[in-house]
Amino acid sequence: MSDSQLSQLSDHYLTALRTHLEQGRQASLLPAHELGAEAVSLGLETLDLAKMHHQALETLILPTCAPVRRNEMTLRAEVFFTEAIVPIEKTHRFALEAVADLMQFQERLGQRTLALADSHRELKQGISERMTAEAALEHSERVSGQLLRESRELEQQLKDMTRRILAADEAERKKMSLQLHDDIGQTLLGIHVRLLALKREVTARYTGLNQEIATTQRLVEAAVKTINQFAHEFGIPHET
């Protein structure tokens, strides 16, 4: 704002206030409001307009005025000034409201940021748990598959040994049966124990894997039963 603009506004204020005082009770407050809007456009504050008002009063209300006249003019001038600062005060109110809105927005943004951070942590935890579960499932499936292959290989060995036993004489059958009971039986028992441990580690949601483990257990149990039957037939002591 230049000095010429301030001087021009001061002259307008003096003229408008003089007219307002001369018109008395019939005076309109619209000129005062327009002066206030002009002051806002120039970036003036309430204090700036108050100084301008004081200077105008010193010019308009002369020391020679009667006290009653002076009081009357002062009161009317206050009404004029009050109307003139309304546009300035509105900008203050709007500014305060804008600040309040900004603070509320920042608070909501902070809450959403915290919520987003919580969601991100939960997502990472969920991904980690899923990866851990998948790794455990993959390990369990791999171990179960290996045990299943071993069980089937031992089952084939059992069939081969059975054919050899049936083709051998009595002494040879006892010897082969004893070897069958000691070697293959212990191996099958070890597989059975490993399957039990593996089954405890697998959660209920992996139904397919549990079924596969159960199938393998049944194969092992059938093989052990067959071994015990052979041992009994050939009179070999054994544990059930």
GROMACS .gro file of C-alpha atoms in nm, residues 83-179:
model
   97
   83GLU     CA    1  -1.956  -0.012   1.132
   84ALA     CA    2  -1.633   0.074   0.947
   85ILE     CA    3  -1.431  -0.196   1.123
   86VAL     CA    4  -1.690  -0.469   1.062
   87PRO     CA    5  -1.522  -0.589   0.736
   88ILE     CA    6  -1.184  -0.598   0.912
   89GLU     CA    7  -1.321  -0.795   1.206
   90LYS     CA    8  -1.483  -1.037   0.964
   91THR     CA    9  -1.144  -1.113   0.813
   92HIS     CA   10  -1.017  -1.183   1.165
   93ARG     CA   11  -1.308  -1.418   1.232
   94PHE     CA   12  -1.259  -1.593   0.901
   95ALA     CA   13  -0.890  -1.627   0.976
   96LEU     CA   14  -0.965  -1.779   1.316
   97GLU     CA   15  -1.216  -2.016   1.163
   98ALA     CA   16  -0.966  -2.110   0.896
   99VAL     CA   17  -0.704  -2.180   1.161
  100ALA     CA   18  -0.953  -2.391   1.357
  101ASP     CA   19  -1.047  -2.583   1.042
  102LEU     CA   20  -0.681  -2.636   0.964
  103MET     CA   21  -0.614  -2.768   1.314
  104GLN     CA   22  -0.909  -3.007   1.286
  105PHE     CA   23  -0.786  -3.122   0.948
  106GLN     CA   24  -0.437  -3.179   1.088
  107GLU     CA   25  -0.585  -3.376   1.376
  108ARG     CA   26  -0.789  -3.594   1.140
  109LEU     CA   27  -0.485  -3.637   0.919
  110GLY     CA   28  -0.281  -3.742   1.222
  111GLN     CA   29  -0.546  -3.995   1.324
  112ARG     CA   30  -0.561  -4.136   0.973
  113THR     CA   31  -0.183  -4.153   0.961
  114LEU     CA   32  -0.179  -4.352   1.285
  115ALA     CA   33  -0.455  -4.578   1.156
  116LEU     CA   34  -0.263  -4.631   0.834
  117ALA     CA   35   0.052  -4.712   1.029
  118ASP     CA   36  -0.141  -4.967   1.239
  119SER     CA   37  -0.288  -5.123   0.924
  120HIS     CA   38   0.058  -5.138   0.769
  121ARG     CA   39   0.200  -5.312   1.076
  122GLU     CA   40  -0.089  -5.559   1.080
  123LEU     CA   41  -0.039  -5.625   0.709
  124LYS     CA   42   0.331  -5.688   0.756
  125GLN     CA   43   0.259  -5.916   1.051
  126GLY     CA   44  -0.004  -6.102   0.849
  127ILE     CA   45   0.238  -6.145   0.558
  128SER     CA   46   0.509  -6.267   0.795
  129GLU     CA   47   0.274  -6.515   0.961
  130ARG     CA   48   0.150  -6.638   0.624
  131MET     CA   49   0.506  -6.683   0.496
  132THR     CA   50   0.596  -6.870   0.814
  133ALA     CA   51   0.288  -7.092   0.781
  134GLU     CA   52   0.362  -7.157   0.414
  135ALA     CA   53   0.722  -7.244   0.493
  136ALA     CA   54   0.608  -7.481   0.769
  137LEU     CA   55   0.354  -7.638   0.536
  138GLU     CA   56   0.612  -7.678   0.261
  139HIS     CA   57   0.853  -7.839   0.508
  140SER     CA   58   0.581  -8.068   0.641
  141GLU     CA   59   0.476  -8.169   0.291
  142ARG     CA   60   0.836  -8.238   0.197
  143VAL     CA   61   0.899  -8.450   0.507
  144SER     CA   62   0.567  -8.628   0.469
  145GLY     CA   63   0.643  -8.704   0.105
  146GLN     CA   64   0.982  -8.841   0.198
  147LEU     CA   65   0.834  -9.059   0.471
  148LEU     CA   66   0.566  -9.182   0.233
  149ARG     CA   67   0.830  -9.281  -0.024
  150GLU     CA   68   1.035  -9.458   0.244
  151SER     CA   69   0.726  -9.644   0.363
  152ARG     CA   70   0.641  -9.760   0.013
  153GLU     CA   71   1.001  -9.866  -0.050
  154LEU     CA   72   0.998 -10.066   0.272
  155GLU     CA   73   0.663 -10.215   0.178
  156GLN     CA   74   0.817 -10.335  -0.150
  157GLN     CA   75   1.117 -10.472   0.037
  158LEU     CA   76   0.877 -10.653   0.267
  159LYS     CA   77   0.702 -10.814  -0.028
  160ASP     CA   78   1.037 -10.919  -0.175
  161MET     CA   79   1.151 -11.064   0.155
  162THR     CA   80   0.820 -11.246   0.188
  163ARG     CA   81   0.866 -11.416  -0.147
  164ARG     CA   82   1.222 -11.512  -0.052
  165ILE     CA   83   1.107 -11.650   0.281
  166LEU     CA   84   0.838 -11.863   0.119
  167ALA     CA   85   1.092 -12.003  -0.127
  168ALA     CA   86   1.355 -12.087   0.141
  169ASP     CA   87   1.375 -12.382   0.379
  170GLU     CA   88   1.272 -12.362   0.744
  171ALA     CA   89   1.614 -12.265   0.886
  172GLU     CA   90   1.667 -12.003   0.622
  173ARG     CA   91   1.315 -11.867   0.676
  174LYS     CA   92   1.381 -11.824   1.047
  175LYS     CA   93   1.707 -11.643   0.977
  176MET     CA   94   1.550 -11.416   0.716
  177SER     CA   95   1.248 -11.351   0.936
  178LEU     CA   96   1.472 -11.249   1.226
  179GLN     CA   97   1.660 -11.009   0.998
   0.00000   0.00000   0.00000
